Coordinates of C-alpha atoms and ligand atoms in Angstrom, one line a residue:
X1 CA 23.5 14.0 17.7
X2 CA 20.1 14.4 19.5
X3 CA 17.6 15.5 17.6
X4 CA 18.0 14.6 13.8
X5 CA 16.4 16.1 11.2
X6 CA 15.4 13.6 8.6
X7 CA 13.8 13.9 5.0
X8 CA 11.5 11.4 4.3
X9 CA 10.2 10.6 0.6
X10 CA 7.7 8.4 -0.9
X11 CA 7.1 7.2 -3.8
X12 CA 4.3 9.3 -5.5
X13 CA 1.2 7.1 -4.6
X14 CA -1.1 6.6 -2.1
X15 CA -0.2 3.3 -0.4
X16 CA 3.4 4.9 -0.4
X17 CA 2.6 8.2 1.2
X18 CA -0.1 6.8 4.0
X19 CA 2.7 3.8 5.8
X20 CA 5.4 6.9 5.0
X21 CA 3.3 9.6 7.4
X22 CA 2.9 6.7 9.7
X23 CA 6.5 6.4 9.9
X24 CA 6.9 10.3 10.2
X25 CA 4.8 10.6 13.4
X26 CA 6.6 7.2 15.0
X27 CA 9.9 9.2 14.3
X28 CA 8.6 12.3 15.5
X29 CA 7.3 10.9 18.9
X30 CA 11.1 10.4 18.6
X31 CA 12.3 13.5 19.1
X32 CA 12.9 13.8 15.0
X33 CA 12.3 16.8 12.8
X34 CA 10.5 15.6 9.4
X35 CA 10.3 17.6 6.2
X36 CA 8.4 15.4 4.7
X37 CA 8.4 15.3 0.6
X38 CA 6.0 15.0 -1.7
X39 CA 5.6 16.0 -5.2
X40 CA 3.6 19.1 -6.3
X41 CA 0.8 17.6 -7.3
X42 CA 0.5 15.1 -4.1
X43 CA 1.3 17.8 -1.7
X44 CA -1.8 19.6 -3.0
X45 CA -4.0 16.7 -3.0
X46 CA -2.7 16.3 0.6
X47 CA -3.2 19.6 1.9
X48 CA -6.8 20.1 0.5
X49 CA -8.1 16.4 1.6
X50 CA -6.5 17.5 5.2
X51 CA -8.5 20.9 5.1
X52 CA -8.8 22.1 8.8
X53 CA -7.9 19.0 10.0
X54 CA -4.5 19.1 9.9
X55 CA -2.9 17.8 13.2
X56 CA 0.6 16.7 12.4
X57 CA 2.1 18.6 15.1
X58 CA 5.4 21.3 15.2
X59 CA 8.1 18.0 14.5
X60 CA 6.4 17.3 10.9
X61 CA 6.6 19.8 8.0
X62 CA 5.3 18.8 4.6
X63 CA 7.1 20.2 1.7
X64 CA 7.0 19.4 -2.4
X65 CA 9.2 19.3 -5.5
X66 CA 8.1 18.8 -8.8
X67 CA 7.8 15.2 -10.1
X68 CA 9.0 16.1 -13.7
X69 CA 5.4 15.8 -15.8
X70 CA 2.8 18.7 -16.5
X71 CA -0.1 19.4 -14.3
X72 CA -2.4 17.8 -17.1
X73 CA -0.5 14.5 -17.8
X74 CA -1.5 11.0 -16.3
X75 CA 0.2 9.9 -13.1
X76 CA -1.4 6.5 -13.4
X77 CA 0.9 5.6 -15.8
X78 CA 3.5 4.6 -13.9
X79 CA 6.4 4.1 -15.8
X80 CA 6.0 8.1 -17.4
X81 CA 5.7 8.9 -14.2
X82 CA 9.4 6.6 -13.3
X83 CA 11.1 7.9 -15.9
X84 CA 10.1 11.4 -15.1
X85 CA 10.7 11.4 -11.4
X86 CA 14.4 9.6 -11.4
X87 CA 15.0 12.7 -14.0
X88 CA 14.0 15.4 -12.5
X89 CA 13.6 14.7 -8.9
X90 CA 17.4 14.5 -7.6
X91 CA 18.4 17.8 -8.6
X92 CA 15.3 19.1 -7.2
X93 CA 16.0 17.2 -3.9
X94 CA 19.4 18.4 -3.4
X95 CA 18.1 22.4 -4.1
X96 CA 16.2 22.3 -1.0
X97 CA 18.4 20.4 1.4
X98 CA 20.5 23.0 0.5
X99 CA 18.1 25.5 1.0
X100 CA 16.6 24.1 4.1
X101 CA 20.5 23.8 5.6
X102 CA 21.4 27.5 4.2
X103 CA 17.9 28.7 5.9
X104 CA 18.7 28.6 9.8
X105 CA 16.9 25.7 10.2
X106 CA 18.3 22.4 11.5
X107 CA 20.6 20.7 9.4
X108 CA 19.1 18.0 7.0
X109 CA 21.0 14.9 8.6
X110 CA 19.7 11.9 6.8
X111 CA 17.1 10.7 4.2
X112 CA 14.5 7.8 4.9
X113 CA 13.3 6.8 1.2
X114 CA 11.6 4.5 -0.4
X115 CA 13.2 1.8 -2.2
X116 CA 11.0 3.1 -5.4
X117 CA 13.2 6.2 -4.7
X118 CA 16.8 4.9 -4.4
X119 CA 18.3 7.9 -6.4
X120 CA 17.7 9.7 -3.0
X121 CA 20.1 7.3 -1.7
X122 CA 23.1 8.3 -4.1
X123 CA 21.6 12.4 -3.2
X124 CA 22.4 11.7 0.6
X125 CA 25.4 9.9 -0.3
X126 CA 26.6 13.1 -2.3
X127 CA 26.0 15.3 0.5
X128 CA 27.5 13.2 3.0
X129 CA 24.4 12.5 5.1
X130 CA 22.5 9.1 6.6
X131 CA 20.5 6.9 4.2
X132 CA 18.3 4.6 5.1
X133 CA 15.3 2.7 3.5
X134 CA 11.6 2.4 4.2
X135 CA 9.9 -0.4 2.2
X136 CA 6.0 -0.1 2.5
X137 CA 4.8 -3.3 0.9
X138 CA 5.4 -7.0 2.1
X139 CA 8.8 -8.6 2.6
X140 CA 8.6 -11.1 0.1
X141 CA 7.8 -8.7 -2.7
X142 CA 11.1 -7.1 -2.0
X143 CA 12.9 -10.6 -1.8
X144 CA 12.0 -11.1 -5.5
X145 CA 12.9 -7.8 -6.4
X146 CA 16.3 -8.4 -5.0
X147 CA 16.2 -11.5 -7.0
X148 CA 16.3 -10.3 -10.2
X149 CA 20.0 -11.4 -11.4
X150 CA 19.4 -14.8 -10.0
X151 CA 16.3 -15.0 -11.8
X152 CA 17.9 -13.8 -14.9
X153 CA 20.7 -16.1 -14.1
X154 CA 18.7 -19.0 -13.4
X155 CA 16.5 -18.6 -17.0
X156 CA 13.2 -17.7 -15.1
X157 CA 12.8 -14.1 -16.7
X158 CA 14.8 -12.4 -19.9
X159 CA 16.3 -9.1 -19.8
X160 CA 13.4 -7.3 -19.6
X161 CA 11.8 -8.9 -16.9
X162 CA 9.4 -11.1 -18.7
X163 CA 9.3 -14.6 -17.8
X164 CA 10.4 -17.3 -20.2
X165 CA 7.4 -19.9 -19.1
X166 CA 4.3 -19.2 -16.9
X167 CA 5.6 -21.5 -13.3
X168 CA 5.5 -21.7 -10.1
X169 CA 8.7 -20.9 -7.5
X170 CA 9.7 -20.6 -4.3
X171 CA 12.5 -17.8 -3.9
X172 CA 12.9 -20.5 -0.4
X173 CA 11.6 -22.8 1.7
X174 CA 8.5 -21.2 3.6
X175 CA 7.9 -18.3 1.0
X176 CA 4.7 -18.2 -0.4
X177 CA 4.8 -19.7 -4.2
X178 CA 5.1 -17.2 -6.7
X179 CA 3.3 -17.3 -10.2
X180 CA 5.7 -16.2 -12.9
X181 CA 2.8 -14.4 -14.9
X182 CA 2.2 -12.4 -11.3
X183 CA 5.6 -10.6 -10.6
X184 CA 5.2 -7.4 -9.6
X185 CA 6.7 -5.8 -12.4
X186 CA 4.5 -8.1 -15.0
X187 CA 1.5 -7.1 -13.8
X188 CA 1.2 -3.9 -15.1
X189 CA -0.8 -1.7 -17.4
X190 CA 1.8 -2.6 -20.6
X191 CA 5.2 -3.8 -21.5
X192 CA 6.7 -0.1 -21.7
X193 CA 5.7 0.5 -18.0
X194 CA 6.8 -3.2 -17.3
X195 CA 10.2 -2.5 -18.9
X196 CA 10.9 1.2 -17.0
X197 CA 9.8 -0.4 -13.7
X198 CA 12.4 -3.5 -14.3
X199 CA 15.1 -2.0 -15.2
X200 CA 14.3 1.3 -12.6
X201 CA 14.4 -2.4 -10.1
X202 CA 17.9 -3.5 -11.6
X203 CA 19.1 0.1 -11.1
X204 CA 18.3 0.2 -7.4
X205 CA 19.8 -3.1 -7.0
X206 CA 22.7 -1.2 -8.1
X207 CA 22.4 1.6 -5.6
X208 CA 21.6 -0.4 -2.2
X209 CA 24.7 -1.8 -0.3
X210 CA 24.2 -4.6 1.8
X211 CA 24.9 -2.3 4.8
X212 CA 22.1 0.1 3.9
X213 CA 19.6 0.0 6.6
X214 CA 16.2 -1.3 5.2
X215 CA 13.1 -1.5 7.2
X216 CA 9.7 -2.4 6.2
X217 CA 5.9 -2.1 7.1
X218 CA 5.3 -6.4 7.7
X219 CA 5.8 -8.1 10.7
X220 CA 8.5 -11.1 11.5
X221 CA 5.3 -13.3 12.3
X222 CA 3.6 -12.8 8.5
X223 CA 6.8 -13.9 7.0
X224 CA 9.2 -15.6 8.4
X225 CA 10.1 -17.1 4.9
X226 CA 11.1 -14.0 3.6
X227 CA 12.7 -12.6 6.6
X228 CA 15.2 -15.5 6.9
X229 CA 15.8 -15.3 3.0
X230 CA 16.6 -11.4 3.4
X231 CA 17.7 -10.6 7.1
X232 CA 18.7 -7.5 6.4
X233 CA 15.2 -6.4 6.1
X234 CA 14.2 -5.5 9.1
X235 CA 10.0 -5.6 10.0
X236 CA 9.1 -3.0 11.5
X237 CA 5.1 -3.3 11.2
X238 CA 2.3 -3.2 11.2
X239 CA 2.3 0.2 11.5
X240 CA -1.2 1.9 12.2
X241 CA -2.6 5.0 13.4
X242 CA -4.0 3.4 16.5
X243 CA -0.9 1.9 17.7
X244 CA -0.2 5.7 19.2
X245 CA -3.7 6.4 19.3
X246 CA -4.0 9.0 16.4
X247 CA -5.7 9.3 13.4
X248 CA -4.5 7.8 9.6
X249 CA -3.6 11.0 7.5
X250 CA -2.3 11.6 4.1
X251 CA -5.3 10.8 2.2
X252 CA -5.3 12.2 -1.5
X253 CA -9.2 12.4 -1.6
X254 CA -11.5 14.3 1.6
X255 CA -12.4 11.4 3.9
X256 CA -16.1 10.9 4.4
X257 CA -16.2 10.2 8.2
X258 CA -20.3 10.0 8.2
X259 CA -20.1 6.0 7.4
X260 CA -19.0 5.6 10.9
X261 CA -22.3 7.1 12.4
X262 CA -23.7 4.6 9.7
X263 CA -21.8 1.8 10.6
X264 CA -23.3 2.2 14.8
X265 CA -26.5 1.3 13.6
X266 CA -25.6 -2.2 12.1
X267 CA -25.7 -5.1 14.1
X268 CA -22.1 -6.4 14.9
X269 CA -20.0 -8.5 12.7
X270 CA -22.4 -7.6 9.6
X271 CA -21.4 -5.5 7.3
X272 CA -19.3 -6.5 4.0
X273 CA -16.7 -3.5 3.2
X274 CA -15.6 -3.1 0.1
X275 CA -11.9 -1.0 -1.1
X276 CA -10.2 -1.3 -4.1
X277 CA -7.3 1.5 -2.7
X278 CA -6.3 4.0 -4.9
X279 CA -5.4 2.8 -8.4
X280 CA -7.8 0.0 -9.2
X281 CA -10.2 0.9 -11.9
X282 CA -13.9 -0.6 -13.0
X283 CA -15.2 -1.0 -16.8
X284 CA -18.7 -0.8 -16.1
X285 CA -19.9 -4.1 -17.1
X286 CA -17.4 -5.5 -14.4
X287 CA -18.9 -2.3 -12.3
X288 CA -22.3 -3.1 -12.3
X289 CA -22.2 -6.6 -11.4
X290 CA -20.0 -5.8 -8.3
X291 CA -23.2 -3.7 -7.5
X292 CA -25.7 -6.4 -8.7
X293 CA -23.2 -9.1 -6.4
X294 CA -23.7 -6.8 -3.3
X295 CA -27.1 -6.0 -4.1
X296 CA -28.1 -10.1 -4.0
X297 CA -26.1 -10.6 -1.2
X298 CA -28.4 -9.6 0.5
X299 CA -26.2 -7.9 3.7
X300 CA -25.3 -4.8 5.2
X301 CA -22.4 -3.5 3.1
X302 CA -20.3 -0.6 3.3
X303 CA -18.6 0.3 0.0
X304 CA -16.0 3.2 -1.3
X305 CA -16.6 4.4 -4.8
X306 CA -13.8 6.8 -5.6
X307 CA -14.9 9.1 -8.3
X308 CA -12.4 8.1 -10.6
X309 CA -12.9 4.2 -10.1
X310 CA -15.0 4.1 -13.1
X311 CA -15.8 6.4 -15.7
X312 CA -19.0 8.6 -15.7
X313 CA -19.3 7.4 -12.1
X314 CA -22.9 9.0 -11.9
X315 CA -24.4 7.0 -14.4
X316 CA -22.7 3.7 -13.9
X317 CA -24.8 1.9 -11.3
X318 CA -27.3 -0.7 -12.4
X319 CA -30.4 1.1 -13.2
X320 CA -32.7 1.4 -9.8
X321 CA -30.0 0.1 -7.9
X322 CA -29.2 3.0 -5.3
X323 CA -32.7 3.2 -4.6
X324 CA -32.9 -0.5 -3.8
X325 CA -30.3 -0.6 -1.4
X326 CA -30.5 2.8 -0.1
X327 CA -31.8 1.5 3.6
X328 CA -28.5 -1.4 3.7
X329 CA -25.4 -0.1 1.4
X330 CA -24.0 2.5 2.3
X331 CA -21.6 4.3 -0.6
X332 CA -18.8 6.7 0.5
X333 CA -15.7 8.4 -1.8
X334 CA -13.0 7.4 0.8
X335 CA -13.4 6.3 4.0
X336 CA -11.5 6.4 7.0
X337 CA -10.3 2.7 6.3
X338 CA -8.8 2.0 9.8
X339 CA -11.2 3.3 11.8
X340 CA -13.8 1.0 9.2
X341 CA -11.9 -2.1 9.9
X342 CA -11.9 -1.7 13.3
X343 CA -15.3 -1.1 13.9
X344 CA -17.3 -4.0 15.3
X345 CA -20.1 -3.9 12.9
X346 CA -17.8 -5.1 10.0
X347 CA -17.3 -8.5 9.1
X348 CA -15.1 -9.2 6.0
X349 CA -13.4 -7.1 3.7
X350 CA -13.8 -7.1 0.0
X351 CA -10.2 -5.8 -1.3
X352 CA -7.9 -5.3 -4.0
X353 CA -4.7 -7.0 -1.6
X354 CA -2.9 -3.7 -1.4
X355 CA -0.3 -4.4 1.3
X356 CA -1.5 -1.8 3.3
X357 CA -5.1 -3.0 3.1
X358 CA -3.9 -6.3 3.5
X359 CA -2.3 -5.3 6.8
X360 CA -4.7 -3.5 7.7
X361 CA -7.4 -5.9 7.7
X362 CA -4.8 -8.7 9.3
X363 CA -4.6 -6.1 12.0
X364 CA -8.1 -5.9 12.2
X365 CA -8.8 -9.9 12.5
X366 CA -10.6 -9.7 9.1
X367 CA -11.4 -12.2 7.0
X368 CA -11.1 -11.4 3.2
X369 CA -12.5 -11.9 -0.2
X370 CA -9.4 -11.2 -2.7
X371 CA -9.7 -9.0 -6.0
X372 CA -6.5 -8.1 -6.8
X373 CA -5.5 -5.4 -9.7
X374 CA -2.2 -5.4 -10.7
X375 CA 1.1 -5.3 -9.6
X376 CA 2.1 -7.1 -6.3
X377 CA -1.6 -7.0 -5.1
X378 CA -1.5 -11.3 -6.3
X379 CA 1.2 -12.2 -4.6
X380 CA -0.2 -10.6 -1.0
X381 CA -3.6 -12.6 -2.4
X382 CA -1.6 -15.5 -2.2
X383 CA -0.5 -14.8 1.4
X384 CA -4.4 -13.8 2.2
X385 CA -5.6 -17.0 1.1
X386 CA -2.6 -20.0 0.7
X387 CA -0.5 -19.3 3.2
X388 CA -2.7 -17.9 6.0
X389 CA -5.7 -18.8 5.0
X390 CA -7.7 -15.8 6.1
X391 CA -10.1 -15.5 2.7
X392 CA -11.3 -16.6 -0.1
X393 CA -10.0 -15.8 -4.3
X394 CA -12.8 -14.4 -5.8
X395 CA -12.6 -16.3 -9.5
X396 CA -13.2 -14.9 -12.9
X397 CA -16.0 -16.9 -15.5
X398 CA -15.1 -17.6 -19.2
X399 CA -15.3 -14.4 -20.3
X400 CA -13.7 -12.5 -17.4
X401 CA -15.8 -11.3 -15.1
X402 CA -16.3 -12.0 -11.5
X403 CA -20.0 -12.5 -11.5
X404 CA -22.4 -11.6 -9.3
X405 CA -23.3 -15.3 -8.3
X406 CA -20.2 -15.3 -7.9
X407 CA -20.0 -12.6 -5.3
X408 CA -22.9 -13.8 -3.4
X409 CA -21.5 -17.5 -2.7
X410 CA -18.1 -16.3 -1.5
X411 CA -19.4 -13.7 0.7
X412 CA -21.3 -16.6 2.5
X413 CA -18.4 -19.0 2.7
X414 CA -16.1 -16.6 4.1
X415 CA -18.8 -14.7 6.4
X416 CA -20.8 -18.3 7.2
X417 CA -17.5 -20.8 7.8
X418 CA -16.3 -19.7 11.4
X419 CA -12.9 -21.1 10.6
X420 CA -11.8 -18.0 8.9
X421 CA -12.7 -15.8 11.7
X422 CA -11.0 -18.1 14.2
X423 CA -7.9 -17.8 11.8
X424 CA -7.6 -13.9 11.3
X425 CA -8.0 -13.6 14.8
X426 CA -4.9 -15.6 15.4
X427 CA -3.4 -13.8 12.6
X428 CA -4.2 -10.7 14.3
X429 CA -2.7 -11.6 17.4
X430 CA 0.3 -13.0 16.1
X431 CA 1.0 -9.4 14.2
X432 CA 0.1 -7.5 16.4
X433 CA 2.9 -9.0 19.0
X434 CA 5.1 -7.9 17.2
X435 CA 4.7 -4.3 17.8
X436 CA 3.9 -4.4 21.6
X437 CA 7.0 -3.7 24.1
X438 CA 9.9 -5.9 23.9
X439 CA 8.4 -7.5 20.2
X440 CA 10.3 -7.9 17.0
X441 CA 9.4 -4.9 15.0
X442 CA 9.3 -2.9 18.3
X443 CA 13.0 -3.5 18.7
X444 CA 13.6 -3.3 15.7
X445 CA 12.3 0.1 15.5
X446 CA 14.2 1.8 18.9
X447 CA 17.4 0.0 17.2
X448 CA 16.2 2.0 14.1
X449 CA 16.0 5.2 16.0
X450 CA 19.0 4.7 17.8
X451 CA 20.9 4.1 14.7
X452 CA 19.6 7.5 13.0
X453 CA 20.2 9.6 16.1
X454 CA 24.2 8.5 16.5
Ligands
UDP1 N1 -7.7 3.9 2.1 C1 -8.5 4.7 2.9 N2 -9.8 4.9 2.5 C2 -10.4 4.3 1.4 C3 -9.6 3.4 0.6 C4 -8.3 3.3 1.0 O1 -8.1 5.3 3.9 O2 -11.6 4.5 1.2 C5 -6.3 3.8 2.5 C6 -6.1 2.4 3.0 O3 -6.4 2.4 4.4 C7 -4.6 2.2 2.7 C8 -4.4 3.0 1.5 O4 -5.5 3.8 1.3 O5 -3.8 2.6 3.8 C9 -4.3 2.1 0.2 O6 -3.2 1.4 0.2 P1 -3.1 0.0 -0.4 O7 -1.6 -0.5 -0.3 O8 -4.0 -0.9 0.2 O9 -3.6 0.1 -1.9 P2 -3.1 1.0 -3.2 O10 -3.9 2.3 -3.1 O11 -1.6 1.3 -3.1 O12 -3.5 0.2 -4.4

C-alpha cells in the first residue's frame, strides 16, 4: 500500500486538536491522505478561527461528527462531555468511513486516535483496518494511567481513583515523583468528572494491546524514566510547526498576530508572556492581582486574555490599570504561541504547564514560572521545576491566592538568576536532537510511517 488514507481523531479540546494537526501535516508531507475529525462544534470553531487562512493543503480534509451534547450545554465539563462522546461517537465514526469508502474516494485504511478516544480503536478493529495511537501529553502521565491496576493493587488509590493517603511515588527509578493529591484524574473540576475520567482510563486499559502502536508528542531526552518504564511508547516529539517551517493551526479562537509587530519593538530577552491555554479560568480577585503582579513588575509583558478566562472580562481589570500599562503590556485574545516563544524579545513564560506549552517553551529555551490548573498540568510542573529545573512554582498565601508580591519576586529570580537560562537552553538542545535526522523521535517517526504504509 502506497498512499494510505488515515483518519485521525482528537480528543475534543484544544491541546488535543493543535499536536493532532501537527501530526496530520507530518503524515501528509508523507504521502498520507487525512480526514481529519472533529466534533461539530470544534470543527466550526476551527473553520471560523482559520477564516481565509486556511492553508492545509489538498492531503488534509477536515470533517466533523456530533459529540453527543446540545449546542447550548458546557463542554468544559469534561466528564458530560466523556460520557457523551464514547456514546454517541462510534456509531457516528463508523457512518462515515463507510460513507467516505462507498463515496469513490480512497479507502479509509487506518485510524490514528487519541488514547482519550480508544473506542475508535475497537471501530477500526470492527472494520478490519490499522489502529494506532497518538498520545499528546508527556510520557509519564500516560505511565500512571497505565498504572492504574497496580496502583489499585498496591493500595495507593480505591476503586474510584481516589487516593487512600496524600504521598509521594515513583512509578520507577528516574520518574519524576508523583503527589497522590495531583493525579491526573484527581485534579479535576469534581468527583463525578473524576469518577467518568477513571473509569473511561480503566476502560482503555481494556482496549489497548501491548502490540498497539503508541506514539507520543515528548522526546526520549525529557524522559528517559518513563520511556524505559513503558518502551512501547514511542517519542515522537517535540512536534512544532517550525520543524517543517509552517505555521501552528487549529486554533479554536482567531489568532491576534499584531503582538508580533509589538513584540519587534522590545528590547531582546525582555518581555514576560503570560498563557493559561485553553481551559484555565480566573475568579477575579485571583484576576486582578495577576494584573496588579504584572503591573509592579515593572517589565515588558506580553499577556493572552481569552474572553472566557474570567467572567465579565471587560470589567475585570484593576480599576485604571490598562491605562497604566498601556505603553508596556500588551493584551491579546490568543496569540500565535509558537511564533511568541520564539521571538527574541521574550524572556520567560508565565504558564499553566499544559504539555504542549510546556514543550513548547522547552523548545523555545524558556525559562518558566509554573501556575498550573488542573488535571496533569502539576505533574509537567514538577518536570519544569524538580526534575529539569527550568522555573520556578509560583506558591499560593494562606488564603489561596498567588499574590502580587508574589508575582513580582519570582519573575526576578527566574528572569535575574542566569542559571535558568543556561539550563533551558540545554534543555532545548537536548529536545530538539531528537527530532533532527538520524534522532530518536525522528526514527521513530519514519519507522511509524513505514509501519502505516505496509
Ligand atoms: N495557544 C496558542 N495561543 C494562545 C494560548 C495557547 O496558540 O494564546 C496554544 C498553545 O501553543 C498550545 C495550546 O494552545 O499549543 C494549548 O495547549 P496546552 O496543552 O498548553 O494547554 P491546554 O489548553 O490543553 O490547557
Amino acid at each position: 500500500m502506497s498512499n494510505p488514507h488515515i483518519v485521525v481523531i482528537p480528543y475534543p479540546a484544544q491541546g488535543h486538536v493543535i499536536p493532532f494537526m501537527e501530526l496530520s501535516q507530518c503524515l501528509a508531507k508523507q504521502g498520507f491522505k487525512i480526514t481529519f475529525v472533529n466534533t461539530e462544534y470544534n470543527h466550526k470553531r476551527v473553520l471560523k478561527a482559520l477564516g481565509e487562512k486556511i492553508c492545509l493543503g489538498s492531503k488534509i480534509s477536515l470533517v466533523s461528527i456530533p459529540d453527543g451534547l446540545e449546542p447550548w450545554e458546557d463542554r468544559n465539563d469534561l466528564g458530560k462531555l466523556t460520557k457523551a462522546i464514547f456514546q454517541v461517537m462510534p456509531g457516528k465514526l463508523q457512518k462515515l468511513i463507510n460513507s467516505i469508502n462507498m463515496s469513490g474516494q480512497e479507502r479509509i485504511t487506518g485510524i490514528i486516535a487519541d488514547w482519550t478516544m480508544s473506542w475508535s480503536l475497537e471501530v477500526a478493529e470492527k472494520m478490519n483496518i490499522r489502529r494506532a495511537i497518538f498520545w499528546p501529553a508527556s510520557a509519564a502521565l500516560l505511565c500512571s494511567m497505565l498504572s492504574i491496576s497496580k496502583l489499585l493493587n498496591d493500595g495507593i488509590i480505591d476503586i474510584d481513583g481516589t487516593p487512600l493517603q496524600n504521598q509521594k511515588i515513583q512509578l520507577a527509578p528516574k520518574m519524576p515523583a508523583m503527589d497522590t493529591a495531583n493525579f491526573a484524574w484527581t485534579c479535576l473540576r469534581d468527583f463525578t468528572t473524576q469518577k467518568i475520567i477513571f473509569d473511561l482510563m480503566v476502560k482503555t486499559n481494556e482496549i489497548v494491546k501491548v502490540e498497539d502502536w503508541m506514539v507520543s508528542n515528548s522526546a526520549y531526552d525529557l524522559e528517559p524514566g518513563a520511556f524505559s518504564f513503558a518502551p512501547n511508547i514511542l517519542p515522537i516529539g517535540p512536534l512544532l510547526a517550525s520543524n517543517r517551517l509552517g505555521d501552528q493551526v487549529g486554533y479554536f479562537w482567531p489568532e491576534d498576530s499584531t503582538c508580533l509587530k509589538w513584540l519587534d519593538k522590545q528590547p531582546p530577552n525582555s518581555v514576560v508572556y503570560i498563557a493559561f491555554g485553553s481551559f484555565t479560568v480566573f475568579d477575579q480577585t485571583q484576576f486582578q492581582e495577576l494584573a496588579l503582579g504584572l503591573e509592579l513588575s515593572n517589565r515588558p509583558f506580553l499577556w493572552v486574555v481569552r474572553p472566557d478566562i474570567t467572567e465579565e472580562i471587560n470589567e475585570a481589570y484593576p480599576e485604571g490599570f490598562q491605562e497604566r500599562v498601556a505603553t508596556r503590556g500588551q493584551i491579546v485574545g490568543w496569540a500565535p504561541q509558537q511564533k511568541v516563544l520564539s521571538h527574541p524579545s521574550v524572556s520567560c513564560f508565565l504558564s499553566h504547564c499544559g504539555w504542549n506549552s510546556t514543550m513548547e517553551g522547552v523548545s523555545n529555551g524558556m525559562p518558566f514560572l509554573c501556575w498550573p490548573y488542573f488535571a496533569d498540568q502539576f505533574l509537567n510542573e514538577t518536570y519544569i521545576c524538580d526534575v529539569w529545573k527550568v522555573g520556578l512554582k509560583l506558591d499560593k498565601d494562606q488564603s489561596g491566592i498567588i499574590t502580587r508580591e508574589e508575582i513580582k519576586s519570582k519573575v526576578e529570580r527566574v528572569v535575574g538568576d542566569e542559571k535558568f537560562k543556561a539550563r533551558a537552553l540545554e534543555l532545548r538542545r537536548l529536545a530538539m536532537q531528537n527530532v533532527e535526522e538520524g534522532g530518536c523521535s525522528s526514527r521513530n517517526f519514519k519507522n511509524f510511517v513505514e509501519w502505516m504504509k505496509a
